[in-house]
Amino acid sequence: MVEIMHPQTYSDEESRAVHLDRIVPTRKPRLADDLYGQLLLELSRSKYEIGARLPTEEQLAKAFAVSRPIVREALRRLQEDGIVSSRRGAGTFVSRTPPAEVGAERGRDIASFMQAFEVRACLEPEACRLATRRRTPATVSVIARALEDLEAAMKSGDGNPEADFRFHLSIAQATLNDLFVDQIVVLKPTIIGTIAITSEITRARSDERRKKVFREHVDIFSAIERGDEDRAKSYMLYHLAEVWSRITDTHR
């Protein structure tokens, strides 16, 4: 019969050994984040043209001193972003190139910004729908003021990530559900970081681009003000998709 020791009788060293199978490794995601960012940087510098084939997994692993599973994970994420595409037996090819401004950020930061989009795409459209359903003159007024501040910031040319963030936060507050607000606050660093990048890209383009970005916010607000839940939700989802495209495609 096997004697079963009660956990409290373990020494510190034994406890560590027993719980090793419960430890979630963190090294691989960090390395994949770094490689994702480095590859994004290479692509933003037009080192590889659209349609060009990237080096093989083995070549990338050797060049960046990482394992092939790390390379595979980074390439998978670039593929999900629509930046590269994989052809069985032929390799990985560049589908689109990120704007040069993206390359100014640290790779791990860019990786976290892009991951945050997955959460925001689930969270913010639904927040828009609930904010529309539960709107009051007071909550609509708060969103309107946030929109006015954003317009002033965009006209001044500085982008003001805080003003943009307050617009998104005001919608979460209008849901009258503090958990939506809590989640937006948790995501604030990645939202601010994303806005800073897209603002940089927008400033480098045209006035027409700035007007389009602001129009997306106006459409969201107008739908909320009118009480159109479906449009409010759709406009937010569209806005987030457009932000994603601005970061991943220099031609957008």
Short mmCIF file of C-alpha atoms in Angstrom, two decimals, residues 1 5 12 36 87 94 106 108 114 139-140 175 182 190 194 221 238 250:
data_model
loop_
_atom_site.label_atom_id
_atom_site.label_comp_id
_atom_site.label_asym_id
_atom_site.label_seq_id
_atom_site.Cartn_x
_atom_site.Cartn_y
_atom_site.Cartn_z
CA MET A 1 0.00 0.00 0.00
CA MET A 5 1.43 12.12 2.92
CA ASP A 12 9.23 23.45 1.54
CA TYR A 36 6.36 38.73 -32.71
CA ARG A 87 1.04 27.96 -47.83
CA VAL A 94 3.96 38.56 -46.40
CA ARG A 106 8.86 47.72 -28.16
CA ARG A 108 6.36 43.02 -26.26
CA MET A 114 -2.82 43.32 -30.22
CA THR A 139 -24.99 59.38 -19.27
CA VAL A 140 -25.53 60.64 -22.83
CA THR A 175 -23.79 50.58 -18.94
CA ASP A 182 -13.38 47.83 -14.08
CA THR A 190 -2.97 48.78 -23.65
CA THR A 194 -2.80 51.51 -29.01
CA PHE A 221 -22.29 58.28 -30.08
CA TYR A 238 -16.30 48.41 -36.90
CA THR A 250 0.31 50.57 -44.04
#
